[in-house]
Tab-separated table of C-alpha atoms in Angstrom:
chain	number	residue	atom	x	y	z
A	4	MET	CA	5.639	-34.623	-17.977
A	5	PRO	CA	5.815	-31.117	-19.525
A	6	LEU	CA	3.083	-28.582	-18.781
A	7	ASP	CA	-0.012	-28.936	-20.965
A	8	ILE	CA	0.001	-25.352	-22.184
A	9	ALA	CA	-2.936	-25.880	-24.568
A	10	CYS	CA	-5.092	-26.881	-21.589
A	11	ILE	CA	-4.053	-23.771	-19.627
A	12	GLN	CA	-4.558	-21.473	-22.611
A	13	ARG	CA	-8.059	-22.911	-23.269
A	14	ALA	CA	-9.048	-22.218	-19.661
A	15	ARG	CA	-7.452	-18.749	-19.658
A	16	PRO	CA	-7.962	-17.250	-23.134
A	17	SER	CA	-7.520	-13.716	-21.771
A	18	ASN	CA	-3.918	-14.371	-20.660
A	19	PRO	CA	-1.369	-14.340	-23.509
A	20	ILE	CA	0.942	-17.228	-22.532
A	21	LEU	CA	4.525	-17.765	-23.644
A	22	TYR	CA	5.931	-21.182	-22.777
A	23	TYR	CA	9.552	-22.336	-22.667
A	24	PRO	CA	10.629	-25.923	-21.881
A	25	THR	CA	13.858	-24.433	-20.479
A	26	ILE	CA	14.700	-20.801	-19.785
A	27	GLY	CA	17.306	-18.892	-17.772
A	28	SER	CA	14.687	-17.024	-15.786
A	29	THR	CA	11.048	-16.271	-16.556
A	30	MET	CA	11.640	-12.873	-14.882
A	31	ILE	CA	14.232	-11.795	-17.448
A	32	GLU	CA	11.950	-12.751	-20.338
A	33	ALA	CA	8.909	-11.109	-18.725
A	34	SER	CA	10.844	-7.888	-18.020
A	35	SER	CA	11.904	-7.760	-21.638
A	36	LEU	CA	8.276	-8.235	-22.732
A	37	ALA	CA	7.190	-5.475	-20.321
A	38	ASN	CA	9.719	-3.088	-21.833
A	39	ASP	CA	8.383	-3.976	-25.286
A	40	GLY	CA	4.873	-2.995	-24.167
A	41	ALA	CA	3.309	-6.442	-23.634
A	42	SER	CA	-0.215	-6.259	-22.231
A	43	HIS	CA	-1.562	-6.734	-18.693
A	44	GLY	CA	-1.920	-10.440	-17.910
A	45	THR	CA	0.867	-11.645	-20.216
A	46	VAL	CA	2.365	-14.818	-18.726
A	47	VAL	CA	5.737	-16.514	-19.140
A	48	LEU	CA	5.781	-20.165	-18.054
A	49	ALA	CA	8.684	-22.609	-18.061
A	50	ASP	CA	9.212	-26.232	-17.119
A	51	GLU	CA	12.773	-25.550	-16.056
A	52	GLN	CA	14.773	-22.483	-15.076
A	53	THR	CA	18.543	-22.667	-15.232
A	54	ALA	CA	18.977	-19.393	-13.330
A	55	GLY	CA	15.781	-18.990	-11.285
A	56	MET	CA	15.778	-15.712	-9.377
A	57	GLY	CA	14.945	-14.955	-5.773
A	58	ARG	CA	15.146	-11.687	-3.915
A	59	PHE	CA	18.461	-9.792	-4.337
A	60	GLY	CA	20.052	-12.200	-6.724
A	61	ARG	CA	19.377	-15.226	-4.534
A	62	SER	CA	18.565	-18.316	-6.540
A	63	TRP	CA	15.217	-20.093	-6.686
A	64	LEU	CA	15.462	-23.868	-6.975
A	65	SER	CA	13.825	-24.842	-10.240
A	66	GLN	CA	13.814	-28.616	-10.601
A	67	PRO	CA	12.603	-29.576	-14.111
A	68	GLU	CA	8.866	-30.310	-14.420
A	69	ALA	CA	8.377	-30.384	-10.648
A	70	GLY	CA	7.583	-26.776	-9.827
A	71	ILE	CA	5.609	-23.938	-11.342
A	72	TYR	CA	7.884	-21.213	-12.676
A	73	CYS	CA	5.776	-18.343	-13.809
A	74	SER	CA	6.057	-14.605	-14.378
A	75	ILE	CA	3.108	-12.355	-15.092
A	76	LEU	CA	2.806	-8.711	-16.130
A	77	LEU	CA	0.401	-6.468	-14.220
A	78	ARG	CA	-0.429	-3.002	-15.464
A	79	LEU	CA	-2.422	-1.568	-12.562
A	80	GLN	CA	-3.914	1.914	-12.664
A	81	LEU	CA	-2.613	2.911	-9.234
A	82	LYS	CA	-0.602	5.760	-7.781
A	83	PRO	CA	3.068	4.699	-7.462
A	84	GLY	CA	2.725	4.803	-3.682
A	85	SER	CA	-0.065	2.212	-3.788
A	86	LEU	CA	1.664	-0.238	-6.139
A	87	PRO	CA	3.422	-2.271	-3.418
A	88	VAL	CA	0.017	-3.605	-2.357
A	89	ALA	CA	0.379	-5.820	-5.445
A	90	SER	CA	2.852	-7.877	-3.402
A	91	LEU	CA	0.102	-8.731	-0.917
A	92	LEU	CA	-2.340	-9.379	-3.772
A	93	LEU	CA	-0.045	-11.930	-5.398
A	94	GLY	CA	0.461	-13.819	-2.147
A	95	LEU	CA	-3.306	-13.928	-1.604
A	96	ALA	CA	-3.819	-15.179	-5.162
A	97	ALA	CA	-1.196	-17.934	-4.824
A	98	ALA	CA	-2.703	-19.108	-1.512
A	99	GLU	CA	-6.226	-19.144	-2.967
A	100	ALA	CA	-5.074	-21.021	-6.083
A	101	ILE	CA	-3.376	-23.700	-3.997
A	102	GLN	CA	-6.437	-24.091	-1.811
A	103	LYS	CA	-8.812	-24.410	-4.799
A	104	ALA	CA	-6.574	-26.815	-6.717
A	105	THR	CA	-5.512	-29.041	-3.815
A	106	GLU	CA	-7.701	-28.200	-0.777
A	107	LEU	CA	-4.523	-27.509	1.179
A	108	ILE	CA	-4.815	-24.504	3.487
A	109	CYS	CA	-2.011	-21.957	3.267
A	110	ASP	CA	-0.828	-19.236	5.615
A	111	LEU	CA	0.745	-15.969	4.440
A	112	ARG	CA	3.817	-14.445	6.007
A	113	TRP	CA	4.076	-10.733	5.346
A	114	PRO	CA	4.501	-9.568	2.709
A	115	ASN	CA	3.873	-12.596	0.514
A	116	ASP	CA	5.544	-15.856	1.486
A	117	VAL	CA	3.043	-18.683	1.094
A	118	LEU	CA	3.435	-21.292	3.830
A	119	ILE	CA	2.029	-24.653	4.765
A	120	ARG	CA	2.886	-25.706	8.333
A	121	GLU	CA	5.474	-22.857	8.452
A	122	ARG	CA	7.265	-24.250	5.411
A	123	LYS	CA	7.514	-22.240	2.232
A	124	VAL	CA	5.465	-23.616	-0.630
A	125	ALA	CA	5.506	-20.539	-2.860
A	126	GLY	CA	7.665	-17.458	-3.211
A	127	ILE	CA	6.942	-14.242	-5.023
A	128	LEU	CA	9.261	-11.579	-6.374
A	129	THR	CA	8.016	-8.362	-7.954
A	130	HIS	CA	9.849	-5.779	-10.027
A	131	LEU	CA	8.433	-2.490	-11.179
A	132	THR	CA	9.775	-1.455	-14.528
A	133	GLU	CA	8.413	1.561	-16.414
A	134	GLY	CA	5.112	1.390	-14.541
A	135	CYS	CA	4.590	-2.320	-15.199
A	136	ILE	CA	4.760	-4.854	-12.388
A	137	VAL	CA	6.668	-7.981	-13.371
A	138	ALA	CA	5.758	-10.657	-10.839
A	139	GLY	CA	7.675	-13.902	-10.515
A	140	ILE	CA	5.779	-16.678	-8.790
A	141	GLY	CA	7.439	-19.947	-7.903
A	142	ILE	CA	5.243	-22.722	-6.500
A	143	ASN	CA	6.654	-25.987	-5.226
A	144	ALA	CA	4.209	-28.474	-6.743
A	145	ASN	CA	5.590	-31.981	-7.160
A	146	GLN	CA	9.033	-31.901	-5.562
A	147	THR	CA	9.511	-34.888	-3.291
A	148	SER	CA	12.438	-33.506	-1.311
A	149	PHE	CA	14.482	-30.349	-0.808
A	150	PRO	CA	18.151	-29.838	-0.064
A	151	ASP	CA	19.213	-28.960	3.472
A	152	GLY	CA	20.270	-25.451	4.324
A	153	LEU	CA	17.543	-23.427	2.584
A	154	ARG	CA	16.923	-19.990	4.148
A	155	THR	CA	13.341	-20.986	4.904
A	156	PRO	CA	12.374	-24.656	5.215
A	157	ALA	CA	10.490	-25.669	2.068
A	158	THR	CA	7.679	-28.052	1.250
A	159	SER	CA	5.658	-28.947	-1.835
A	160	LEU	CA	1.993	-29.550	-2.582
A	161	ARG	CA	2.840	-33.195	-3.196
A	162	ILE	CA	4.609	-33.622	0.134
A	163	GLU	CA	1.704	-31.949	1.935
A	164	SER	CA	-0.897	-34.173	0.281
A	165	GLY	CA	0.625	-37.477	1.300
A	166	GLY	CA	2.808	-37.921	-1.791
A	167	ARG	CA	-0.051	-37.589	-4.281
A	168	GLU	CA	1.062	-35.966	-7.533
A	169	GLN	CA	-0.673	-32.654	-8.172
A	170	SER	CA	-1.812	-31.137	-11.457
A	171	ARG	CA	0.422	-28.163	-12.138
A	172	GLU	CA	-1.987	-27.044	-14.853
A	173	ALA	CA	-4.853	-26.829	-12.328
A	174	VAL	CA	-2.734	-24.711	-9.984
A	175	VAL	CA	-1.675	-22.363	-12.813
A	176	ILE	CA	-5.269	-21.955	-14.048
A	177	HIS	CA	-6.509	-21.168	-10.512
A	178	LEU	CA	-3.564	-18.823	-10.019
A	179	LEU	CA	-4.362	-16.774	-13.137
A	180	GLU	CA	-8.064	-16.722	-12.166
A	181	ALA	CA	-7.273	-15.578	-8.633
A	182	ILE	CA	-4.901	-12.837	-9.829
A	183	ASP	CA	-7.650	-11.607	-12.168
A	184	SER	CA	-10.216	-11.672	-9.390
A	185	PHE	CA	-8.056	-9.807	-6.844
A	186	CYS	CA	-7.053	-7.239	-9.508
A	187	SER	CA	-10.777	-6.587	-10.111
A	188	THR	CA	-11.346	-6.161	-6.370
A	189	LEU	CA	-8.366	-3.812	-6.184
A	190	LYS	CA	-9.750	-1.748	-9.058
A	191	SER	CA	-13.290	-1.521	-7.704
A	192	GLU	CA	-12.670	-1.301	-3.954
A	193	GLY	CA	-9.173	0.142	-3.680
A	194	PRO	CA	-5.936	-0.994	-2.013
A	195	GLU	CA	-7.544	-1.184	1.446
A	196	SER	CA	-9.649	-4.152	0.253
A	197	ILE	CA	-6.450	-6.109	-0.432
A	198	VAL	CA	-4.979	-5.074	2.924
A	199	ARG	CA	-8.147	-6.287	4.682
A	200	ALA	CA	-8.128	-9.598	2.785
A	201	PHE	CA	-4.489	-10.162	3.675
A	202	THR	CA	-5.139	-9.379	7.337
A	203	ARG	CA	-7.882	-12.027	7.398
A	204	ALA	CA	-5.766	-14.641	5.585
A	205	SER	CA	-2.455	-14.252	7.434
A	206	SER	CA	-1.681	-15.516	10.916
A	207	TYR	CA	1.268	-13.109	10.840
A	208	ALA	CA	-0.845	-9.953	10.677
A	209	LEU	CA	-1.712	-9.783	14.380
A	210	HIS	CA	-0.320	-10.983	17.702
A	211	ARG	CA	2.585	-12.992	16.262
A	212	ARG	CA	6.015	-12.962	17.855
A	213	ILE	CA	8.424	-12.131	15.043
A	214	ILE	CA	11.934	-10.955	14.224
A	215	ILE	CA	12.303	-8.198	11.627
A	216	GLU	CA	14.772	-9.525	9.051
A	217	GLU	CA	16.368	-6.187	8.195
A	218	THR	CA	17.112	-5.078	11.750
A	219	GLY	CA	16.986	-8.262	13.815
A	220	GLU	CA	14.618	-6.529	16.259
A	221	LYS	CA	11.981	-8.578	18.028
A	222	GLY	CA	8.384	-7.697	18.625
A	223	THR	CA	4.723	-8.601	18.213
A	224	THR	CA	2.770	-7.877	15.044
A	225	ALA	CA	0.041	-5.258	15.410
A	226	GLY	CA	-1.791	-5.318	12.078
A	227	LEU	CA	-1.184	-3.624	8.732
A	228	ASP	CA	-1.506	0.087	8.009
A	229	SER	CA	-3.647	1.351	5.129
A	230	ASN	CA	-0.741	0.965	2.680
A	231	GLY	CA	-0.197	-2.646	3.702
A	232	PHE	CA	2.959	-2.030	5.730
A	233	LEU	CA	3.321	-4.305	8.750
A	234	LEU	CA	3.090	-2.706	12.183
A	235	VAL	CA	5.208	-4.276	14.905
A	236	GLN	CA	5.133	-3.436	18.598
A	237	LEU	CA	8.839	-3.741	19.348
A	238	ASP	CA	9.933	-5.276	22.631
A	239	ARG	CA	11.799	-2.021	23.351
A	240	GLY	CA	8.479	-0.194	23.286
A	241	LYS	CA	8.301	1.548	19.923
A	242	LEU	CA	5.614	0.842	17.311
A	243	GLU	CA	7.595	0.151	14.143
A	244	ARG	CA	6.303	0.270	10.570
A	245	VAL	CA	8.054	-2.355	8.450
A	246	ALA	CA	8.055	-1.309	4.788
A	247	ALA	CA	10.660	-3.606	3.246
A	248	GLY	CA	12.292	-6.968	3.731
A	249	GLY	CA	10.358	-9.578	5.670
A	250	VAL	CA	9.836	-11.127	9.070
A	251	ARG	CA	10.465	-14.543	10.507
A	252	PRO	CA	8.908	-16.257	13.504
A	253	ASP	CA	10.529	-15.670	16.878
A	254	VAL	CA	10.536	-19.192	18.238
B	24	MET	CA	28.680	9.877	12.346
B	25	THR	CA	32.194	11.111	13.153
B	26	ILE	CA	33.894	14.481	12.625
B	27	ASP	CA	35.950	12.867	9.872
B	28	ASP	CA	32.751	11.773	8.137
B	29	ILE	CA	31.446	15.348	8.259
B	30	LYS	CA	34.769	16.702	6.955
B	31	GLU	CA	34.527	14.255	4.073
B	32	LEU	CA	31.015	15.463	3.268
B	33	ILE	CA	32.184	19.090	3.326
B	34	ARG	CA	34.912	18.126	0.885
B	35	VAL	CA	32.284	16.582	-1.401
B	36	VAL	CA	30.211	19.766	-1.277
B	37	GLN	CA	33.293	21.879	-2.083
B	38	GLU	CA	34.368	19.692	-4.947
B	39	THR	CA	30.986	19.286	-6.567
B	40	GLY	CA	29.704	22.798	-6.000
B	41	ILE	CA	26.241	21.638	-4.945
B	42	ALA	CA	24.178	23.990	-2.844
B	43	GLU	CA	23.011	21.644	-0.151
B	44	LEU	CA	23.663	18.079	0.864
B	45	GLU	CA	21.787	16.046	3.420
B	46	VAL	CA	22.930	12.641	4.644
B	47	ARG	CA	21.277	10.340	7.137
B	48	ARG	CA	23.056	7.609	8.978
B	49	GLY	CA	20.889	5.754	11.491
B	50	GLU	CA	19.444	8.278	13.937
B	51	ASN	CA	21.980	10.918	12.867
B	52	SER	CA	21.471	13.420	10.135
B	53	VAL	CA	23.712	16.161	8.804
B	54	ARG	CA	22.859	18.917	6.339
B	55	ILE	CA	25.600	20.946	4.693
B	56	LYS	CA	24.479	24.112	2.939
B	57	ARG	CA	26.631	26.355	0.807
B	58	SER	CA	26.148	30.007	1.729
B	59	ALA	CA	26.240	32.922	-0.728
B	60	SER	CA	29.888	33.590	0.110
B	61	GLY	CA	30.816	30.075	-0.797
B	62	SER	CA	31.468	28.831	2.708
B	63	GLN	CA	29.552	25.909	4.161
B	64	ASP	CA	27.110	25.827	7.026
B	65	VAL	CA	26.921	22.483	8.726
B	66	VAL	CA	23.691	21.744	10.521
B	67	VAL	CA	23.363	18.673	12.676
B	68	PRO	CA	19.745	18.645	13.854
B	69	ALA	CA	18.732	16.911	17.050
B	70	VAL	CA	15.798	15.300	15.301
B	71	LEU	CA	15.392	14.092	11.770
B	72	PRO	CA	14.416	16.982	9.509
B	73	VAL	CA	11.576	16.936	7.030
B	74	PRO	CA	12.934	15.718	3.680
B	75	VAL	CA	14.068	18.637	1.543
B	76	ALA	CA	11.863	19.278	-1.444
B	77	GLY	CA	14.627	20.560	-3.630
B	78	VAL	CA	17.868	22.475	-3.713
B	79	ALA	CA	17.352	26.080	-2.756
B	80	PRO	CA	19.491	28.468	-4.747
B	81	PRO	CA	22.020	30.222	-2.535
B	82	VAL	CA	20.474	33.671	-2.476
B	83	ALA	CA	20.481	36.104	0.421
B	84	SER	CA	17.025	36.579	1.865
B	85	VAL	CA	15.515	39.984	1.119
B	86	PRO	CA	12.246	41.152	2.655
B	87	ALA	CA	9.567	41.138	0.010
B	88	ALA	CA	8.333	44.567	-1.001
B	89	THR	CA	4.586	45.035	-1.127
B	90	ALA	CA	2.353	47.563	-2.822
B	91	GLN	CA	1.546	49.096	0.556
B	92	ASP	CA	5.148	49.894	1.301
B	93	THR	CA	5.617	53.603	1.735
B	94	ALA	CA	9.336	53.600	2.301
B	95	PRO	CA	11.480	54.396	-0.716
B	96	PRO	CA	12.320	51.315	-2.692
B	97	PRO	CA	15.673	49.781	-1.976
B	98	ALA	CA	18.453	50.421	-4.409
B	99	VAL	CA	17.951	48.200	-7.370
B	100	THR	CA	20.591	45.567	-7.631
B	101	PRO	CA	21.035	43.605	-10.802
B	102	PRO	CA	19.672	40.091	-10.448
B	103	ALA	CA	22.306	37.497	-9.825
B	104	PRO	CA	23.024	35.329	-12.840
B	105	PRO	CA	21.050	32.104	-12.602
B	106	ALA	CA	23.002	29.746	-10.436
B	107	GLU	CA	23.835	26.431	-11.985
B	108	GLU	CA	22.199	24.811	-8.987
B	109	SER	CA	18.783	26.082	-10.062
B	110	ARG	CA	18.876	23.759	-13.071
B	111	ASP	CA	19.813	20.776	-10.978
B	112	VAL	CA	17.283	17.989	-10.989
B	113	ILE	CA	16.397	16.215	-7.770
B	114	VAL	CA	15.394	12.578	-8.149
B	115	LYS	CA	12.856	11.735	-5.428
B	116	SER	CA	11.505	8.461	-4.123
B	117	PRO	CA	8.016	7.685	-5.442
B	118	ILE	CA	7.339	5.197	-2.626
B	119	VAL	CA	8.164	4.382	0.988
B	120	GLY	CA	10.740	1.630	1.229
B	121	THR	CA	14.407	0.762	1.513
B	122	TYR	CA	17.093	2.239	-0.745
B	123	TYR	CA	19.529	-0.110	-2.482
B	124	ASP	CA	22.357	1.144	-4.658
B	125	ALA	CA	23.059	-2.208	-6.348
B	126	PRO	CA	21.000	-5.057	-7.816
B	127	SER	CA	22.327	-7.514	-5.234
B	128	PRO	CA	24.591	-7.407	-2.163
B	129	GLY	CA	28.241	-7.164	-3.199
B	130	ALA	CA	27.404	-6.134	-6.754
B	131	PRO	CA	28.802	-2.833	-8.035
B	132	PRO	CA	26.441	0.140	-7.517
B	133	PHE	CA	24.231	1.214	-10.394
B	134	VAL	CA	25.826	4.695	-10.317
B	135	LYS	CA	28.456	6.714	-8.452
B	136	VAL	CA	28.703	10.436	-7.771
B	137	GLY	CA	30.483	11.963	-10.765
B	138	ASP	CA	29.013	9.505	-13.278
B	139	HIS	CA	27.329	10.721	-16.422
B	140	VAL	CA	23.787	9.339	-16.565
B	141	GLU	CA	21.344	9.011	-19.417
B	142	PRO	CA	17.525	9.056	-19.407
B	143	LYS	CA	16.069	5.637	-18.468
B	144	GLN	CA	19.323	4.619	-16.784
B	145	VAL	CA	18.621	2.806	-13.502
B	146	LEU	CA	20.014	4.772	-10.549
B	147	CYS	CA	18.917	2.609	-7.623
B	148	ILE	CA	16.201	0.296	-6.328
B	149	ILE	CA	13.628	1.191	-3.695
B	150	GLU	CA	12.180	-1.959	-2.201
B	151	SER	CA	8.716	-1.762	-0.736
B	152	MET	CA	7.000	-4.962	0.404
B	153	LYS	CA	9.312	-6.990	-1.850
B	154	LEU	CA	8.375	-4.817	-4.824
B	155	MET	CA	11.682	-3.794	-6.358
B	156	ASN	CA	11.105	-0.368	-7.832
B	157	GLU	CA	13.807	0.632	-10.295
B	158	ILE	CA	14.374	4.368	-10.137
B	159	GLU	CA	15.520	5.755	-13.458
B	160	ALA	CA	17.104	9.025	-14.488
B	161	GLU	CA	14.770	11.246	-16.459
B	162	THR	CA	17.503	13.680	-17.494
B	163	ALA	CA	20.921	13.272	-19.058
B	164	GLY	CA	23.633	14.820	-16.926
B	165	THR	CA	26.177	14.369	-14.202
B	166	LEU	CA	25.190	12.772	-10.931
B	167	ILE	CA	26.520	15.294	-8.423
B	168	ALA	CA	25.076	14.003	-5.156
B	169	ARG	CA	23.590	10.908	-3.624
B	170	HIS	CA	21.454	11.755	-0.621
B	171	VAL	CA	20.760	8.334	0.922
B	172	GLU	CA	22.963	5.517	2.085
B	173	ASN	CA	22.627	1.948	0.912
B	174	GLY	CA	20.110	-0.079	2.919
B	175	ARG	CA	18.456	2.939	4.569
B	176	PRO	CA	14.705	3.533	4.749
B	177	VAL	CA	13.311	6.329	2.584
B	178	GLU	CA	10.028	8.185	2.740
B	179	TYR	CA	7.701	9.194	-0.060
B	180	GLY	CA	9.141	12.229	-1.834
B	181	GLU	CA	12.543	11.995	-0.188
B	182	SER	CA	15.478	13.226	-2.275
B	183	LEU	CA	17.662	10.430	-3.623
B	184	PHE	CA	20.031	12.053	-6.124
B	185	THR	CA	20.915	15.388	-7.649
B	186	ILE	CA	21.645	15.429	-11.375
B	187	ARG	CA	23.199	18.429	-13.083
B	188	PRO	CA	21.776	18.408	-16.619
B	189	ALA	CA	24.304	18.129	-19.422
């Protein structure tokens, strides 16, 4: 069944929402809107993406009417150096939305993979264009299976709740609420508040054995610095600050 | 970094006429600086240097005269004509992250040394915590140097490109 956009728009009147039954990528449309000056909180939602985007041109599986394919514009009044904290914020918001809509508990893998039982349930991609953050959020809602060979094993809200179909509208509404709420916290309490919230919510922030994706080096996580960068005590002795890419568990 | 790599960089400095070029490759770093006579000084520091803030014009250093100086003033020499380098624009990284010269692995780079660039043209991406920050040219001109290699970490304020305004 297609998304009930009227229901979402009634619950979130402050978010201008553009809906497409089918689109190449919500990110392309949202970037174009950002360049045209669209306001903070503008949302692009689709029931199907024919060219869903992941990091670095990787694809994001976008099965029709099963997942949530959403891009949102954030115009945050932050110094450029503080903007990357938005990546942590979006992961926190997606995890909170899933928990409120489904009661499933999520973990966060730095910087913003949303996991349930170490399987990816949501992925986030952010672009900064002319001072506007364009955030793509993909949430696996009602998929019942995933192909083999994905970079990270995937799961869906439906799989994790014993096969029960989940309301995508409820997840989207909670997602937009949570983004709003964390943006308010960021504005009033500063980027450190988001870093602290992420540290509390993520099992990857401290004492986790990990491999740094970009270098292949192994180590143990040692918290986040004030900018939100992950600190890793490398096995070879050095304390490394990871600013880009991601980490995966060293199992 | 090999001797051949350094020779290649010297050739780039000679051909483009830029005043100073700094390249990092892993733990190695080399800085090539054009002296007033037009020859190049190659400096390979043992430790990573502080990122350069800009291109220094190639002028000989002269002790500054002060009002208290009692010695006769030095012979007045006509000021050198403004070097073209002084107009060069350095594009710096606004965030800490990783430098990428193309939108995806294997894709052609956004720009190459020698290209003409226009304002708002994307020059590279700096990724920081999965935030892809598109760095755009603010000036029309010729891209005469790229200071960072693809996939390398960059610091806040680090020089990325030099553009010679059109």
